CSV table of C-alpha atoms and ligand atoms in Angstrom, one decimal:
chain,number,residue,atom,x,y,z
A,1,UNK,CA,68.9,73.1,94.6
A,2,UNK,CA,70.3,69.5,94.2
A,3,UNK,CA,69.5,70.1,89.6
A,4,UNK,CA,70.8,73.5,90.0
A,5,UNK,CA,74.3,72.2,91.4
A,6,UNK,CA,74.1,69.5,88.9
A,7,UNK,CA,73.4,72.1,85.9
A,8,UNK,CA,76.8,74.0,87.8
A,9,UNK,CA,78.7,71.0,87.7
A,10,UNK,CA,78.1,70.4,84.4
A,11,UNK,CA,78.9,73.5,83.3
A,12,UNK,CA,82.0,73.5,85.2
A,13,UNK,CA,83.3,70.8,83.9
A,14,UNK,CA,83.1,71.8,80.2
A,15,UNK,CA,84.2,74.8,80.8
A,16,UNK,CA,87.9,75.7,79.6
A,17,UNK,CA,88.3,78.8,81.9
A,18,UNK,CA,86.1,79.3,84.7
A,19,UNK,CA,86.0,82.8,87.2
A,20,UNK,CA,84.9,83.2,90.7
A,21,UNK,CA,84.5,86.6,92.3
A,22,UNK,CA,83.6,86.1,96.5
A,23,UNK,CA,81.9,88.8,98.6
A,24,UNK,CA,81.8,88.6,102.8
A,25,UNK,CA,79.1,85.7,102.3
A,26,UNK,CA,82.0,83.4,102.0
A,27,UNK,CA,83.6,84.8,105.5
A,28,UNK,CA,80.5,84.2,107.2
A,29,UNK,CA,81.0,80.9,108.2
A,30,UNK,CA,84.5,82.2,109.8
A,31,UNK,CA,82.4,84.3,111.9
A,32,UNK,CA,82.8,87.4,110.0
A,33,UNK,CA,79.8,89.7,109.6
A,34,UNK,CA,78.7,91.1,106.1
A,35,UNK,CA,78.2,94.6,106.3
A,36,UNK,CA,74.5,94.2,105.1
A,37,UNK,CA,73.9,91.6,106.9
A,38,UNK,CA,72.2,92.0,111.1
A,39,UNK,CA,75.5,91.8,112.5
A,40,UNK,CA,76.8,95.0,109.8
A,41,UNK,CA,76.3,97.7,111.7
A,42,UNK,CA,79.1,98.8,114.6
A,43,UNK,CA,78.5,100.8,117.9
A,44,UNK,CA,75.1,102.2,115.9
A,45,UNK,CA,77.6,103.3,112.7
A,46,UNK,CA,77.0,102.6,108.8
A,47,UNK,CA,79.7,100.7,107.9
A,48,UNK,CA,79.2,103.6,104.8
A,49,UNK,CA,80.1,106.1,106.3
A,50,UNK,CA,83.0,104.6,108.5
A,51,UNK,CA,85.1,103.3,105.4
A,52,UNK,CA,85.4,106.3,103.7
A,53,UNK,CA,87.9,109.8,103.2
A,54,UNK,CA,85.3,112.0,104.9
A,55,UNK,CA,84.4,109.4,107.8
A,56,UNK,CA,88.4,109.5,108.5
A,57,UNK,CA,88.4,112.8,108.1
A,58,UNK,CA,85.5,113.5,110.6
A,59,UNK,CA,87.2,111.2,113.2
A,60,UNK,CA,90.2,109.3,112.3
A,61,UNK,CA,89.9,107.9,115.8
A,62,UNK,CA,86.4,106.5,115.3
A,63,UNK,CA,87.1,104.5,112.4
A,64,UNK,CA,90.3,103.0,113.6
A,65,UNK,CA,88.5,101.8,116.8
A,66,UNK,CA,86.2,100.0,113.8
A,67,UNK,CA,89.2,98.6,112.0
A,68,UNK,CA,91.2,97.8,115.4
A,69,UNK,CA,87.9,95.6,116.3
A,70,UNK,CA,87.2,94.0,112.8
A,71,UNK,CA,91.2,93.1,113.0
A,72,UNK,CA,91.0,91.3,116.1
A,73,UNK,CA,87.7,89.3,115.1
A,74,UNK,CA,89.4,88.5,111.8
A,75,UNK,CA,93.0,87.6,113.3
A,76,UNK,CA,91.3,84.6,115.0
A,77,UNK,CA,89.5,83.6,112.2
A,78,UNK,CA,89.8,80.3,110.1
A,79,UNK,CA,89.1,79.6,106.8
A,80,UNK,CA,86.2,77.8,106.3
A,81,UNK,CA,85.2,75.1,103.5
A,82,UNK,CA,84.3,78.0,100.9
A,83,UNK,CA,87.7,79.3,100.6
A,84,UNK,CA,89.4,76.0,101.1
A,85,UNK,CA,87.5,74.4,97.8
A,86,UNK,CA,88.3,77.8,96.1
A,87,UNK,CA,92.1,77.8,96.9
A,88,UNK,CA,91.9,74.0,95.1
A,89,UNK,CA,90.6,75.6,92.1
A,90,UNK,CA,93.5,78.7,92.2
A,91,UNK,CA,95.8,75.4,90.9
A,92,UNK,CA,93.5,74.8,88.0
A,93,UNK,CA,95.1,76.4,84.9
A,94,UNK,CA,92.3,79.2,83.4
A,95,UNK,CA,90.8,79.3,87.1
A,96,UNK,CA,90.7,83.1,88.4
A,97,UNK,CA,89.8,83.6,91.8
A,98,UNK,CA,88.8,87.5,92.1
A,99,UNK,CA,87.6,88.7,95.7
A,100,UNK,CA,86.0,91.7,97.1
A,101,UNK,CA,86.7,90.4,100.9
A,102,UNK,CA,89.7,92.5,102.8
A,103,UNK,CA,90.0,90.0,105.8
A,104,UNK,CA,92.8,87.3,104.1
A,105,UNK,CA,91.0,84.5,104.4
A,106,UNK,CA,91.2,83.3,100.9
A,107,UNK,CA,95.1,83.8,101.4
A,108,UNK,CA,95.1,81.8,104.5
A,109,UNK,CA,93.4,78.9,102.8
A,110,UNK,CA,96.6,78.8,100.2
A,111,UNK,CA,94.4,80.7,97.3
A,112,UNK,CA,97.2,81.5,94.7
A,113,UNK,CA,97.2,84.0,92.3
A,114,UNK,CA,94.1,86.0,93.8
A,115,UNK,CA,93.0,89.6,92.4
A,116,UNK,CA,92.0,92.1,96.0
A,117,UNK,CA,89.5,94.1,94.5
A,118,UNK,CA,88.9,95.9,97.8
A,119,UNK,CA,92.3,95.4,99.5
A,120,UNK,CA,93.4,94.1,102.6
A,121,UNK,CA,92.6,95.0,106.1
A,122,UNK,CA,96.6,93.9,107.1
A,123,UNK,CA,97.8,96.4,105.4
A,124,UNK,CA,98.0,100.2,105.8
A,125,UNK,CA,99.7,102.9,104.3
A,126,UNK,CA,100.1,107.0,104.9
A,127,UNK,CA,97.4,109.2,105.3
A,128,UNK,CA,99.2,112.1,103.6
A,129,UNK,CA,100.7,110.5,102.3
A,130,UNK,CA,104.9,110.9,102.1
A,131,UNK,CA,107.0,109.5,99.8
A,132,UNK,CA,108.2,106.7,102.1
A,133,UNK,CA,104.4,105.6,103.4
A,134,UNK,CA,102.6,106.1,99.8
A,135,UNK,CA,102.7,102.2,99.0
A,136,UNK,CA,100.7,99.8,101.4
A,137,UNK,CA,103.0,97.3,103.8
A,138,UNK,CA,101.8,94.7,105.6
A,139,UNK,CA,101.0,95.8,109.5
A,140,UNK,CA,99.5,92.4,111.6
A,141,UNK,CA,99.1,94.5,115.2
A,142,UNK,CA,95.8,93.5,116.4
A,143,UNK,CA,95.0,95.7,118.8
A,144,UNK,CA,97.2,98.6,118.2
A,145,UNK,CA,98.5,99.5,121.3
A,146,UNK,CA,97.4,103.3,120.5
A,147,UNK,CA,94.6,104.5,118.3
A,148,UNK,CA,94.8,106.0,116.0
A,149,UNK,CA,98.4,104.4,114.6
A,150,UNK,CA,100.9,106.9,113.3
A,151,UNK,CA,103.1,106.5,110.0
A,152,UNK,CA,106.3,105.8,110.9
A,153,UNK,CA,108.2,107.4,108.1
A,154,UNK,CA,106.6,110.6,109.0
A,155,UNK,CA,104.6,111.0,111.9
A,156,UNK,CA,101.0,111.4,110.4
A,157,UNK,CA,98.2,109.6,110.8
A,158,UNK,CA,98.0,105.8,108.8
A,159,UNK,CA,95.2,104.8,107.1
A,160,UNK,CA,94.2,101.2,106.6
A,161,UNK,CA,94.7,99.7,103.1
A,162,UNK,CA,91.3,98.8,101.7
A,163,UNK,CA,89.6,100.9,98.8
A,164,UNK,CA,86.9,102.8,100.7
A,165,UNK,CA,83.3,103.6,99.1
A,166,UNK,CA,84.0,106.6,96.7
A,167,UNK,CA,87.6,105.9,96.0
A,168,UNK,CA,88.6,104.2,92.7
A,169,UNK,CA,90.2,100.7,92.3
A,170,UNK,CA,93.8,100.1,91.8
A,171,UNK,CA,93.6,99.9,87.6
A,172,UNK,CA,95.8,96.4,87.5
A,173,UNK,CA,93.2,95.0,89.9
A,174,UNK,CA,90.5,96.0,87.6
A,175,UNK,CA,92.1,95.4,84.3
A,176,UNK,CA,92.8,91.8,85.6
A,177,UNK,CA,89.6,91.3,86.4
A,178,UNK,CA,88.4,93.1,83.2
A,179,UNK,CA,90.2,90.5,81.4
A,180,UNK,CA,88.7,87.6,83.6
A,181,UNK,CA,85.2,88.3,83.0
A,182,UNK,CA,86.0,87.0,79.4
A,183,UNK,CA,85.3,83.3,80.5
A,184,UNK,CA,83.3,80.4,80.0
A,185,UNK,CA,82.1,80.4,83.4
A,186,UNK,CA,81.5,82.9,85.7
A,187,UNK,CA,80.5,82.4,89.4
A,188,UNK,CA,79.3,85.2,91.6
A,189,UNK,CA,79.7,83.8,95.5
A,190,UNK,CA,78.3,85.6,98.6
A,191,UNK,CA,78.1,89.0,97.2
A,192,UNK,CA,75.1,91.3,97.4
A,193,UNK,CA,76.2,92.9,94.1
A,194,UNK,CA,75.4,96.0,94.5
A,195,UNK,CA,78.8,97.4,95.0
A,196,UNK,CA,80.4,98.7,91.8
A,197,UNK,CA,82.3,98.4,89.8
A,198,UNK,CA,83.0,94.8,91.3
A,199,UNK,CA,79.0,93.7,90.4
A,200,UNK,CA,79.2,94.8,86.9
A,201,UNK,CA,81.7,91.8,86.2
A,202,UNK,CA,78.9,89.0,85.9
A,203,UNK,CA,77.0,91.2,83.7
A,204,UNK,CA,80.6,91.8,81.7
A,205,UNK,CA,80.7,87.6,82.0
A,206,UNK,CA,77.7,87.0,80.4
A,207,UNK,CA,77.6,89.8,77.8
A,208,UNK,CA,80.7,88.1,76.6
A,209,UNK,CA,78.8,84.5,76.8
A,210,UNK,CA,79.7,82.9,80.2
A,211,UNK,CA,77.5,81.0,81.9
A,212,UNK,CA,77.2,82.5,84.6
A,213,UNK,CA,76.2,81.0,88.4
A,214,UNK,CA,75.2,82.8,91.7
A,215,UNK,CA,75.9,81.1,94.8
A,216,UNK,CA,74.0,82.5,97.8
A,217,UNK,CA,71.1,82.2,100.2
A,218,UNK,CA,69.3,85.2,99.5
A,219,UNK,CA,68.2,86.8,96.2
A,220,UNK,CA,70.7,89.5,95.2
A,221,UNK,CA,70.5,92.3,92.5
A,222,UNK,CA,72.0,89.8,90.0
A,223,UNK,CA,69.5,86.7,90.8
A,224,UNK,CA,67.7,88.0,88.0
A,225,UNK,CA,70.3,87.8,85.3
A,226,UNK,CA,72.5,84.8,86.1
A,227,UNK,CA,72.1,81.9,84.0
A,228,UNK,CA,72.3,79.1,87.2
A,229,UNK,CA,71.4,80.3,90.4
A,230,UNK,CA,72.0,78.2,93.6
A,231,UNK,CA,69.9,79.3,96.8
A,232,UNK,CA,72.2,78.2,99.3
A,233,UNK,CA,75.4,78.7,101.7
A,234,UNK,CA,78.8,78.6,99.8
A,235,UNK,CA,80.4,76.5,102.5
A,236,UNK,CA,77.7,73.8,101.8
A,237,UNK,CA,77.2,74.2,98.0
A,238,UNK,CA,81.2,74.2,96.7
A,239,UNK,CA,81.9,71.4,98.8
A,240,UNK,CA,79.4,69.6,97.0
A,241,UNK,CA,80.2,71.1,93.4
A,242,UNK,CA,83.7,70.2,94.1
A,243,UNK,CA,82.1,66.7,95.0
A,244,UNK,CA,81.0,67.0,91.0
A,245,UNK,CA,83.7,68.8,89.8
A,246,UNK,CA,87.6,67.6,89.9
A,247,UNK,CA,90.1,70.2,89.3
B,324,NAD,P1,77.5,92.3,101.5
B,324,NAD,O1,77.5,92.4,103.0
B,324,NAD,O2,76.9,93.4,100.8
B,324,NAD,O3,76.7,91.0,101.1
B,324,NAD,C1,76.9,89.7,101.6
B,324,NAD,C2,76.2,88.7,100.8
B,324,NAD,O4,76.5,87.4,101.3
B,324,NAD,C3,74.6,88.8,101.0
B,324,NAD,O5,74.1,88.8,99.7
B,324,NAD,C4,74.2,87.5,101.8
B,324,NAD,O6,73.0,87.0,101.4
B,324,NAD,C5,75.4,86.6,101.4
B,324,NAD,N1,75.6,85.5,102.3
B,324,NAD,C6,75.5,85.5,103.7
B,324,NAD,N2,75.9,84.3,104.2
B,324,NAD,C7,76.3,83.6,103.1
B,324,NAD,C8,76.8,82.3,103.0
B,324,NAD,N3,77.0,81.5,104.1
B,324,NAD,N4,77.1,81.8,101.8
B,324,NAD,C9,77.0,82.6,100.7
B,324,NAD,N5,76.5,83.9,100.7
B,324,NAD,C10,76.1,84.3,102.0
B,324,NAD,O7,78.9,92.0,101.0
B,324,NAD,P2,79.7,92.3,99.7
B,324,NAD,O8,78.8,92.1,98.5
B,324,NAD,O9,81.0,91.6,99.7
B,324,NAD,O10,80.0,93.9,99.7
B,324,NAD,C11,80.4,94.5,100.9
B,324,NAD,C12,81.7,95.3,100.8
B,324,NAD,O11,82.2,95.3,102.1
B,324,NAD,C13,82.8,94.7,100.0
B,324,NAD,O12,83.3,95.7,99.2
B,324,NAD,C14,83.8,94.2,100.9
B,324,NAD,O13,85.1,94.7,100.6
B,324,NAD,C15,83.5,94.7,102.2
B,324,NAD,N6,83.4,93.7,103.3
B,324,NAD,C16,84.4,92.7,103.4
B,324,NAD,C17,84.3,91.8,104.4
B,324,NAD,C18,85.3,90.7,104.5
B,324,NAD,O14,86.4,90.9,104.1
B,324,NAD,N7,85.0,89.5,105.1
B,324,NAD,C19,83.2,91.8,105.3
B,324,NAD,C20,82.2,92.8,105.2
B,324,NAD,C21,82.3,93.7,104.2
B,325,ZN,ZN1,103.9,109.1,106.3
């Protein structure tokens, strides 16, 4: 591990601009389970089939109780050293930080700018929707005091703000990142990568040239076909390339 981080550092250093996309791997360390992970599953449910139009549909009621649970474990939860090394590189000029995590962690830690790929789990917007709930506001009641929460423009049902599985990304969000994947590094932190279209972007990065480096314990769908990869935790293995790397 210790000539892989070394080959990362180096990289890293020459690099002129340098992008990071994070998965739940990074909020791990927070005490936030991965949905993949032992912990994923909720009350016996695929997290699948809770976070999507036809799971709300089914039982609006269910999947709020999931969201109202994963809000309260997430409201408590700190940052950990991941997200604090990555915020410190969001201040590097041709640094873009690009996360598929909903929970606001990278926000907490001070990350600035930061592309959502997937949303945030603070915010919720109308299930209809009407004209006054269509955009997403910020919402921080954890627990609601009734489930599921109704829209207060119009009286329907709200839905939390994430992008579920079958529903299509904002387009800004994934023209930005579009336009990030056109770096000289590329670093692919705590993500299964099998979700799409946020795991095609290493694949973009390196078509393009990057050099491109996976951070995470276990052997993804991408271990294959990064150029660096680094078998171990992100909160251990940026605190070290930051160690080796000054922004
Ligand atoms: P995933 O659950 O599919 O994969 C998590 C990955 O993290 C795994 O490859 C695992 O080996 C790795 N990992 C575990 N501990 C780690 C550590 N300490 N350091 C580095 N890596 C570690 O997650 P995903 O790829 O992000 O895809 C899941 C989808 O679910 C995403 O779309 C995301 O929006 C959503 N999700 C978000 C959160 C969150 O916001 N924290 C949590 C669960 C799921
Ligand atoms: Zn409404």
């Amino acid at each position: 591990m210790t000539d892989s981080i070394q080959a990362a550092a180096d990289a890293l250093r020459r690099a002129r601009t340098i992008t990071a996309m994070t998965g739940a791997g990074v909020s791990t360390a927070s005490g936030i389970p991965t949905f993949r992970g032992a912990d994923g599953l909720w009350k016996k449910n695929r997290p699948e089939l809770l976070a999507s139009r036809e799971g709300f549909e089914n039982d609006p009621r269910l999947v709020w109780e999931w969201y109202d649970w994963r809000r309260q474990v997430i409201r408590d939860a700190k940052p950990n050293p991941a997200h604090d090394v990555l915020a410190a590189w969001t201040r590097r000029p041709g640094f873009t930080l690009i996360t598929q995590n909903v929970d606001g962690l990278h926000e907490k830690a001070g990350a600035d700018p930061l592309i959502r790929l997937h949303g945030s789990i603070w915010h919720v917007r109308c299930w209809q929707p009407c004209d006054a709930g269509r955009r997403p506001w910020r919402d921080d009641t954890a627990p609601f005091p009734a489930l599921p929460p109704k829209c207060p423009h119009c009286g329907d049902l709200v839905r939390p703000g994430v992008v579920w599985f079958g529903e299509n990304l904002d387009h800004e969000d994934v023209a930005a990142a579009t336009a990030a994947a056109r770096c000289d590094v590329f670093l692919t932190i705590g993500t299964s990568s099998v979700v799409y279209p946020a795991a095609g972007f290493v694949h973009q990065a390196r078509s393009y040239g990057a050099v491109t480096i996976e951070i995470n314990p276990e052997t993804t769908e991408a271990s294959g076909e990064v150029d660096i990869s680094i078998r171990g935790k992100a909160e251990e293995v940026l605190v070290e390339l930051s160690s080796k790397f000054e922004v």
